[in-house]
PDB file of C-alpha atoms in Angstrom:
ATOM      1  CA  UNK G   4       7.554 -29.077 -11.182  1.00 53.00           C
ATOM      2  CA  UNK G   5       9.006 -27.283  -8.705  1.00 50.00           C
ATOM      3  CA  UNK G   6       7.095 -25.207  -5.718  1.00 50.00           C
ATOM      4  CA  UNK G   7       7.424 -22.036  -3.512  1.00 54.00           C
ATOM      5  CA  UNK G   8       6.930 -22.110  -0.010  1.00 58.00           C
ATOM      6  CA  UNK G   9       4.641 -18.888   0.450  1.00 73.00           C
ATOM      7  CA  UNK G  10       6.192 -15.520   1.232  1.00 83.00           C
ATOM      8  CA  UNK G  11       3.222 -14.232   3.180  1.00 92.00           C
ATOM      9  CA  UNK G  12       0.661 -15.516   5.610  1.00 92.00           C
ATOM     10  CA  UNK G  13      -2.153 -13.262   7.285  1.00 91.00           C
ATOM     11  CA  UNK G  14      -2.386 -12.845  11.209  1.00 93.00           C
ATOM     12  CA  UNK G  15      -3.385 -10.556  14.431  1.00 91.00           C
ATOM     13  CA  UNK G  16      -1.355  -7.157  13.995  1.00 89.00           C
ATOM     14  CA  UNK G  17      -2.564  -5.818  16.921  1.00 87.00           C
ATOM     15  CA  UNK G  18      -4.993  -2.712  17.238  1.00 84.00           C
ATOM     16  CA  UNK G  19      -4.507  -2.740  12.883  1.00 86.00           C
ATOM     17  CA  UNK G  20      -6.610  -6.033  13.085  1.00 87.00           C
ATOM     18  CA  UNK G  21      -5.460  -8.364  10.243  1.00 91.00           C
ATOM     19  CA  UNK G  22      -1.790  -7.808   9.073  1.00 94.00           C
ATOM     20  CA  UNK G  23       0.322  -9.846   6.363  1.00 95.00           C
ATOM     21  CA  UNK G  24       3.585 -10.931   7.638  1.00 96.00           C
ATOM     22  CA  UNK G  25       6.494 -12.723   5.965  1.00 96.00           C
ATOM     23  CA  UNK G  26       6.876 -16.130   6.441  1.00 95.00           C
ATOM     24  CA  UNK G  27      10.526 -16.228   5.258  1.00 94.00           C
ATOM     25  CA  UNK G  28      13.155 -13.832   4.647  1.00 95.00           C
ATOM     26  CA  UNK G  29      12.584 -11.323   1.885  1.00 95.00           C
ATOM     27  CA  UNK G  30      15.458 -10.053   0.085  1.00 96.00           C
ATOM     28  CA  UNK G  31      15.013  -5.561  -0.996  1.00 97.00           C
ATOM     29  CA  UNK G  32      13.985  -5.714  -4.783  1.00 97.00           C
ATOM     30  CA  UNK G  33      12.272  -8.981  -4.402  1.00 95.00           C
ATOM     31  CA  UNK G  34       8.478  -8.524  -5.596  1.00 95.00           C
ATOM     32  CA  UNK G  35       6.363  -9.543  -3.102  1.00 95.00           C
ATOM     33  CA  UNK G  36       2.516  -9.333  -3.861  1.00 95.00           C
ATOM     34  CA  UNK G  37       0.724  -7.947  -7.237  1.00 94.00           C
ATOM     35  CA  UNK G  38      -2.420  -6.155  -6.153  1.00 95.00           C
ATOM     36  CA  UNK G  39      -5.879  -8.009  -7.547  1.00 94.00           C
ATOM     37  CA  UNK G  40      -9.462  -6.524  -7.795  1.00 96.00           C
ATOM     38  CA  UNK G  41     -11.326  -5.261 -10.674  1.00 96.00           C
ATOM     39  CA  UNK G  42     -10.375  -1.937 -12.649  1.00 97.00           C
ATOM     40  CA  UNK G  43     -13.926   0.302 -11.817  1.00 97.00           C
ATOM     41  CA  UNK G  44     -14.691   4.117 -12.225  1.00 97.00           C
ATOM     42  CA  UNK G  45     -15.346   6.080  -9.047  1.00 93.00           C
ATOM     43  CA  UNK G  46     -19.011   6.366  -9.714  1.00 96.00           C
ATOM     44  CA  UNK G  47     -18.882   2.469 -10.121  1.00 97.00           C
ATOM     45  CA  UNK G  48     -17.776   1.584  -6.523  1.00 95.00           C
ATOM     46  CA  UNK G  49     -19.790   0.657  -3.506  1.00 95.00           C
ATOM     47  CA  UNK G  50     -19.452   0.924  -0.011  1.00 94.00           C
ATOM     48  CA  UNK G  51     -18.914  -3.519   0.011  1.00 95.00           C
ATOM     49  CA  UNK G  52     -15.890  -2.535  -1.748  1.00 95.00           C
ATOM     50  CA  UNK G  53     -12.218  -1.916  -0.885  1.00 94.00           C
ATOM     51  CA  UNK G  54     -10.955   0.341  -3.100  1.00 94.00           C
ATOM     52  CA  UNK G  55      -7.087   1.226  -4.428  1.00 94.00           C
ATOM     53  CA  UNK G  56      -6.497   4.387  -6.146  1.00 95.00           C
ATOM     54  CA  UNK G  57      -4.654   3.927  -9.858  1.00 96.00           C
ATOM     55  CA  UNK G  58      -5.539   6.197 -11.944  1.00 95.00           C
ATOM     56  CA  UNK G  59      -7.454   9.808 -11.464  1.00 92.00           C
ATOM     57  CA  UNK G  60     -10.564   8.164 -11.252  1.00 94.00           C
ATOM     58  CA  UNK G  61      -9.865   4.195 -11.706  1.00 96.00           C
ATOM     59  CA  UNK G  62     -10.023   1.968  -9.034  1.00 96.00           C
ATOM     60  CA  UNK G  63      -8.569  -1.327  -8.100  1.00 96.00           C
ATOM     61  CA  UNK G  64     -11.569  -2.921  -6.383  1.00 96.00           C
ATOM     62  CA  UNK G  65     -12.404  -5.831  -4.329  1.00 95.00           C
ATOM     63  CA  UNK G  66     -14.577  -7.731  -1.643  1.00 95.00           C
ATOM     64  CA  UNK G  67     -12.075  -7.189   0.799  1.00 91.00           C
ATOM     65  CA  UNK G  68     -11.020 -11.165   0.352  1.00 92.00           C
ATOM     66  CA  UNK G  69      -7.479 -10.415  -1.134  1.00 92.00           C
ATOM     67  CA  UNK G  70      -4.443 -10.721   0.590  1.00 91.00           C
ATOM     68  CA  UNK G  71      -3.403  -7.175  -0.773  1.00 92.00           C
ATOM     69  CA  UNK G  72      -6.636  -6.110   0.733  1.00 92.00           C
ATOM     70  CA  UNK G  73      -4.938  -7.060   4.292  1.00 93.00           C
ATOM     71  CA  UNK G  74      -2.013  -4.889   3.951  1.00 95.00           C
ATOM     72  CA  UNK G  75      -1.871  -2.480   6.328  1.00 95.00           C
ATOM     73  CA  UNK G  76      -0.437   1.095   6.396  1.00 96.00           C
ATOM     74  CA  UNK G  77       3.212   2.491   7.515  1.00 96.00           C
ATOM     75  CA  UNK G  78       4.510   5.847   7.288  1.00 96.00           C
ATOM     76  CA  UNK G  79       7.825   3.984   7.745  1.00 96.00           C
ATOM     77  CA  UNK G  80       7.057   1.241   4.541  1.00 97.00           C
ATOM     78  CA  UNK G  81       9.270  -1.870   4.077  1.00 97.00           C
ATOM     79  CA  UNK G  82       7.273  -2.274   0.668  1.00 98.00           C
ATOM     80  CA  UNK G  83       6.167  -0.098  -1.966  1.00 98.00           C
ATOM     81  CA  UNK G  84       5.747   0.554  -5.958  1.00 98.00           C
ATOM     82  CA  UNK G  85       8.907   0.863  -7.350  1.00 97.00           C
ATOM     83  CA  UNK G  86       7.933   0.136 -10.936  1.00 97.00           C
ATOM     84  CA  UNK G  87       5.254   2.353 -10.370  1.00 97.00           C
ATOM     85  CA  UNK G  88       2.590  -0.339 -11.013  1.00 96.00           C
ATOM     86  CA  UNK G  89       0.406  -1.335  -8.295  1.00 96.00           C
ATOM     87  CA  UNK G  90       2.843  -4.272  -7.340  1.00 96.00           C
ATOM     88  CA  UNK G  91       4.308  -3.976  -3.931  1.00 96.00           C
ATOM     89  CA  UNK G  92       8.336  -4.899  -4.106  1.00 97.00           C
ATOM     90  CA  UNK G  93      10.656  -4.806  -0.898  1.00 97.00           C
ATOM     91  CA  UNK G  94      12.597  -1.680  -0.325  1.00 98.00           C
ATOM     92  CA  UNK G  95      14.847  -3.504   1.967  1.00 98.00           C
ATOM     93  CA  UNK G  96      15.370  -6.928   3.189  1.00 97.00           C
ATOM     94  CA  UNK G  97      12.497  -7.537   5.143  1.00 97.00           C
ATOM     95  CA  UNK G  98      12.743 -10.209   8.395  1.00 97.00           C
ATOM     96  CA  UNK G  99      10.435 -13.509   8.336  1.00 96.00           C
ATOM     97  CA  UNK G 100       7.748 -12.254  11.062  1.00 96.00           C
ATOM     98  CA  UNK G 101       7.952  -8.740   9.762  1.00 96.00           C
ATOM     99  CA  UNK G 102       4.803  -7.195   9.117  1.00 96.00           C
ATOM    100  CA  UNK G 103       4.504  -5.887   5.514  1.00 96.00           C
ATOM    101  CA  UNK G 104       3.501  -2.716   5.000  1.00 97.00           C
ATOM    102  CA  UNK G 105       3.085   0.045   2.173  1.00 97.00           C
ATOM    103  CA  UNK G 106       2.059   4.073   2.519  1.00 97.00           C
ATOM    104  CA  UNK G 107      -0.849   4.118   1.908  1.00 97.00           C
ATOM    105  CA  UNK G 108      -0.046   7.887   0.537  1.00 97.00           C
ATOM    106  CA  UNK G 109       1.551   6.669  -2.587  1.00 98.00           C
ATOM    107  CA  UNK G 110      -1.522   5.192  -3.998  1.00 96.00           C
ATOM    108  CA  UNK G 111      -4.539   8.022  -3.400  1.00 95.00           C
ATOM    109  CA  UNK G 112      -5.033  11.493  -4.847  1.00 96.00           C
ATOM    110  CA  UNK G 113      -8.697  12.032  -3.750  1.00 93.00           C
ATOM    111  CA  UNK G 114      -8.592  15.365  -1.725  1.00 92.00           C
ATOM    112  CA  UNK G 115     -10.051  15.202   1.729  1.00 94.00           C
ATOM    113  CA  UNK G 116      -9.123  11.620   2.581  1.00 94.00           C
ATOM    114  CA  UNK G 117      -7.423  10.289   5.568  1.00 95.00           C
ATOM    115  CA  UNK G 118      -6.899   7.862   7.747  1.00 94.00           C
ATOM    116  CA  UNK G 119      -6.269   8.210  11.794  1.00 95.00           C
ATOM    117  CA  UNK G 120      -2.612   6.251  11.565  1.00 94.00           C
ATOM    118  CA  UNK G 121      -1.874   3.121  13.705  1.00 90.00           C
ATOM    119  CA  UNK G 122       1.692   2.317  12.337  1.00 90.00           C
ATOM    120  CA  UNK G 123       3.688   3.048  15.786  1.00 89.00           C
ATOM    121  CA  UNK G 124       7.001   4.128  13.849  1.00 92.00           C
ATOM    122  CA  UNK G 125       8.843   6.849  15.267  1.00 93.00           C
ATOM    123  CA  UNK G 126       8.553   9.094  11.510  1.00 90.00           C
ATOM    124  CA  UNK G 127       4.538   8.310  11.991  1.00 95.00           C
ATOM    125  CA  UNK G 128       2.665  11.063  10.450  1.00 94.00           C
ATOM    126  CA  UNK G 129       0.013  10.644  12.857  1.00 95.00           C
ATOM    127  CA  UNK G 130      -2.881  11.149   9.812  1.00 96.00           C
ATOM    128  CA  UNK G 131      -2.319   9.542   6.324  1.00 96.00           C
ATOM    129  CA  UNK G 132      -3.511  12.347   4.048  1.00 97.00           C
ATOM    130  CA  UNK G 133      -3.531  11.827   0.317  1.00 97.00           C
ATOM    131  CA  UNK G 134      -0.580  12.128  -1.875  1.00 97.00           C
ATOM    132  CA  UNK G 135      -1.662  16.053  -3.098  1.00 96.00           C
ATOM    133  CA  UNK G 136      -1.880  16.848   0.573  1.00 97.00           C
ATOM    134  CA  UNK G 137       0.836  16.221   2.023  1.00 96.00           C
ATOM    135  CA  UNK G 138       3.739  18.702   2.224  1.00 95.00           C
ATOM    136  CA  UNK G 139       6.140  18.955  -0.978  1.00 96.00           C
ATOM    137  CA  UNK G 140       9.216  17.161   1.382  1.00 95.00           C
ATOM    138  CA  UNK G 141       7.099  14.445   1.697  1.00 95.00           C
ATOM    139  CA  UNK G 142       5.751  13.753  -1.924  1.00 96.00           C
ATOM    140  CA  UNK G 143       9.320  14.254  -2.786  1.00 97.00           C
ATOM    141  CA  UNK G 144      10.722  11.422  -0.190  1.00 95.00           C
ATOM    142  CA  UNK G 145       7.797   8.776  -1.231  1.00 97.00           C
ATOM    143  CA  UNK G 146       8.171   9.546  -5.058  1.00 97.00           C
ATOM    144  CA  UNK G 147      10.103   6.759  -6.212  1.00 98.00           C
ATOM    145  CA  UNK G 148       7.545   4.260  -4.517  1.00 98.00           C
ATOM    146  CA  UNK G 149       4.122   6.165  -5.662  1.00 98.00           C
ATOM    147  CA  UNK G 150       1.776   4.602  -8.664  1.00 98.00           C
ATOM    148  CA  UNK G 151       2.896   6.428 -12.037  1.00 97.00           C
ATOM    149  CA  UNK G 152       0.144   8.306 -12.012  1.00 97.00           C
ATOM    150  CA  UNK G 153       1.349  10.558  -9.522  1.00 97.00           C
ATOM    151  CA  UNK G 154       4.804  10.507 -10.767  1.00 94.00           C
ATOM    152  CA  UNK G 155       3.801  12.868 -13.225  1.00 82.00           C
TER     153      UNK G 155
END
Protein backbone atom coordinates (compact mmCIF):
# COMPACT_ATOMS: atom_id res chain seq x y z
CA UNK A 1 0.00 0.00 0.00
CA UNK A 2 1.25 3.05 -0.76
CA UNK A 3 0.92 6.48 1.47
CA UNK A 4 0.61 10.33 1.12
CA UNK A 5 2.59 12.56 3.03
CA UNK A 6 -0.19 15.17 4.18
CA UNK A 7 -0.87 18.29 2.13
CA UNK A 8 -1.94 20.39 5.08
CA UNK A 9 -1.00 20.91 8.68
CA UNK A 10 -2.72 23.56 11.08
CA UNK A 11 -0.63 26.45 12.79
CA UNK A 12 -0.47 30.24 14.27
CA UNK A 13 -1.68 32.61 11.30
CA UNK A 14 -1.26 35.48 13.14
CA UNK A 15 -4.14 37.90 14.38
CA UNK A 16 -6.59 35.03 12.16
CA UNK A 17 -5.63 32.59 15.07
CA UNK A 18 -5.45 29.02 13.62
CA UNK A 19 -4.60 28.85 9.83
CA UNK A 20 -4.01 25.64 7.52
CA UNK A 21 -0.90 25.83 5.60
CA UNK A 22 0.61 23.52 2.98
CA UNK A 23 3.10 21.30 3.91
CA UNK A 24 4.30 20.63 0.33
CA UNK A 25 3.88 22.15 -2.92
CA UNK A 26 0.39 22.18 -4.36
CA UNK A 27 0.01 22.09 -7.96
CA UNK A 28 -3.52 24.72 -9.43
CA UNK A 29 -6.33 22.06 -10.08
CA UNK A 30 -5.07 19.77 -7.44
CA UNK A 31 -8.04 19.14 -4.84
CA UNK A 32 -6.98 19.92 -1.68
CA UNK A 33 -9.57 19.38 1.23
CA UNK A 34 -13.42 18.10 0.92
CA UNK A 35 -15.41 20.01 3.51
CA UNK A 36 -16.99 17.53 6.45
CA UNK A 37 -19.87 18.30 8.95
CA UNK A 38 -23.37 17.25 8.95
CA UNK A 39 -26.06 18.49 6.29
CA UNK A 40 -28.68 20.54 8.97
CA UNK A 41 -31.56 23.09 8.27
CA UNK A 42 -31.06 26.63 9.55
CA UNK A 43 -33.54 26.22 12.31
CA UNK A 44 -31.45 23.04 13.24
CA UNK A 45 -28.11 24.80 14.07
CA UNK A 46 -26.73 26.00 17.34
CA UNK A 47 -24.52 28.52 18.42
CA UNK A 48 -21.63 25.23 19.35
CA UNK A 49 -21.74 24.96 15.73
CA UNK A 50 -19.67 26.18 12.76
CA UNK A 51 -21.72 26.47 10.05
CA UNK A 52 -21.06 26.45 5.92
CA UNK A 53 -23.68 27.71 3.72
CA UNK A 54 -24.78 25.01 0.74
CA UNK A 55 -27.87 25.29 -0.08
CA UNK A 56 -30.67 28.22 0.64
CA UNK A 57 -31.18 26.97 3.89
CA UNK A 58 -28.79 23.73 4.34
CA UNK A 59 -25.90 23.82 6.28
CA UNK A 60 -22.63 22.04 6.45
CA UNK A 61 -22.18 21.83 10.22
CA UNK A 62 -19.63 20.96 12.69
CA UNK A 63 -17.96 21.20 16.26
CA UNK A 64 -15.46 23.34 14.97
CA UNK A 65 -12.87 20.12 15.12
CA UNK A 66 -12.40 19.87 11.24
CA UNK A 67 -9.58 20.93 9.46
CA UNK A 68 -11.96 22.74 6.90
CA UNK A 69 -13.32 24.38 9.96
CA UNK A 70 -9.66 26.10 10.29
CA UNK A 71 -9.63 27.64 6.98
CA UNK A 72 -9.48 31.03 7.10
CA UNK A 73 -10.78 33.82 4.79
CA UNK A 74 -9.01 35.79 1.71
CA UNK A 75 -10.44 38.22 -0.54
CA UNK A 76 -7.35 37.29 -2.60
CA UNK A 77 -8.15 33.08 -2.43
CA UNK A 78 -5.48 30.55 -3.55
CA UNK A 79 -8.41 27.90 -3.14
CA UNK A 80 -11.90 27.74 -3.97
CA UNK A 81 -14.99 25.57 -5.47
CA UNK A 82 -14.41 25.04 -8.85
CA UNK A 83 -16.73 22.08 -9.29
CA UNK A 84 -19.05 23.98 -7.45
CA UNK A 85 -19.26 21.41 -4.61
CA UNK A 86 -18.11 22.35 -1.30
CA UNK A 87 -14.53 20.90 -2.07
CA UNK A 88 -11.82 23.44 -1.99
CA UNK A 89 -9.31 22.83 -5.22
CA UNK A 90 -6.15 25.14 -5.90
CA UNK A 91 -6.62 27.95 -8.28
CA UNK A 92 -2.96 28.21 -8.69
CA UNK A 93 0.08 26.48 -7.56
CA UNK A 94 0.17 27.17 -4.10
CA UNK A 95 3.89 27.32 -2.13
CA UNK A 96 4.59 24.70 0.84
CA UNK A 97 4.17 27.30 3.89
CA UNK A 98 1.41 29.09 2.08
CA UNK A 99 -1.53 29.66 4.02
CA UNK A 100 -4.70 28.25 2.37
CA UNK A 101 -7.39 30.24 2.03
CA UNK A 102 -10.99 30.42 0.35
CA UNK A 103 -13.66 33.62 0.12
CA UNK A 104 -15.57 33.11 2.34
CA UNK A 105 -18.21 35.07 -0.09
CA UNK A 106 -18.63 32.17 -2.38
CA UNK A 107 -20.24 29.98 0.11
CA UNK A 108 -23.08 32.35 2.06
CA UNK A 109 -26.26 33.97 0.81
CA UNK A 110 -27.79 34.92 4.23
CA UNK A 111 -28.42 38.76 3.95
CA UNK A 112 -26.92 40.84 6.68
CA UNK A 113 -23.81 38.76 7.36
CA UNK A 114 -20.29 39.82 7.56
CA UNK A 115 -17.24 39.47 8.78
CA UNK A 116 -14.58 42.43 9.82
CA UNK A 117 -11.69 40.99 7.20
CA UNK A 118 -8.14 40.09 8.44
CA UNK A 119 -6.68 38.77 5.07
CA UNK A 120 -3.92 41.69 4.57
CA UNK A 121 -4.05 41.38 0.60
CA UNK A 122 -3.80 44.45 -1.23
CA UNK A 123 -7.61 43.64 -3.24
CA UNK A 124 -8.93 43.17 0.63
CA UNK A 125 -12.47 44.12 0.74
CA UNK A 126 -12.09 45.27 4.14
CA UNK A 127 -15.79 43.49 5.18
CA UNK A 128 -16.74 40.01 3.75
CA UNK A 129 -20.42 40.56 2.95
CA UNK A 130 -22.46 37.70 1.57
CA UNK A 131 -22.48 36.63 -1.96
CA UNK A 132 -26.09 38.71 -2.76
CA UNK A 133 -24.38 41.72 -1.29
CA UNK A 134 -21.70 42.34 -2.81
CA UNK A 135 -21.52 44.48 -5.98
CA UNK A 136 -22.43 42.67 -9.44
CA UNK A 137 -18.31 43.04 -10.53
CA UNK A 138 -17.63 41.10 -7.75
CA UNK A 139 -20.18 38.13 -7.89
CA UNK A 140 -19.17 38.11 -11.46
CA UNK A 141 -15.16 37.77 -10.69
CA UNK A 142 -15.78 34.96 -7.81
CA UNK A 143 -18.43 33.03 -9.96
CA UNK A 144 -16.52 30.27 -11.23
CA UNK A 145 -15.33 29.39 -7.56
CA UNK A 146 -18.93 29.89 -5.70
CA UNK A 147 -21.10 26.62 -4.46
CA UNK A 148 -23.70 25.82 -7.39
CA UNK A 149 -26.20 27.11 -5.61
CA UNK A 150 -25.34 30.50 -6.31
CA UNK A 151 -24.30 29.81 -9.76
CA UNK A 152 -27.74 29.91 -10.66
Amino acid sequence: ASFAPPLLQVRHAGCKGRGVFAVQPIVQGTMVLRLGGRILRGAELTDDLLALQIGEDLWLASDGSLLDDMVNHSCDPNVGFLDGSPTLYALRDIAAGEEIAWDYSTSISERGWSLVCHCGSPHCRGIVRSWPELPERERQRLLPIALSYLRS
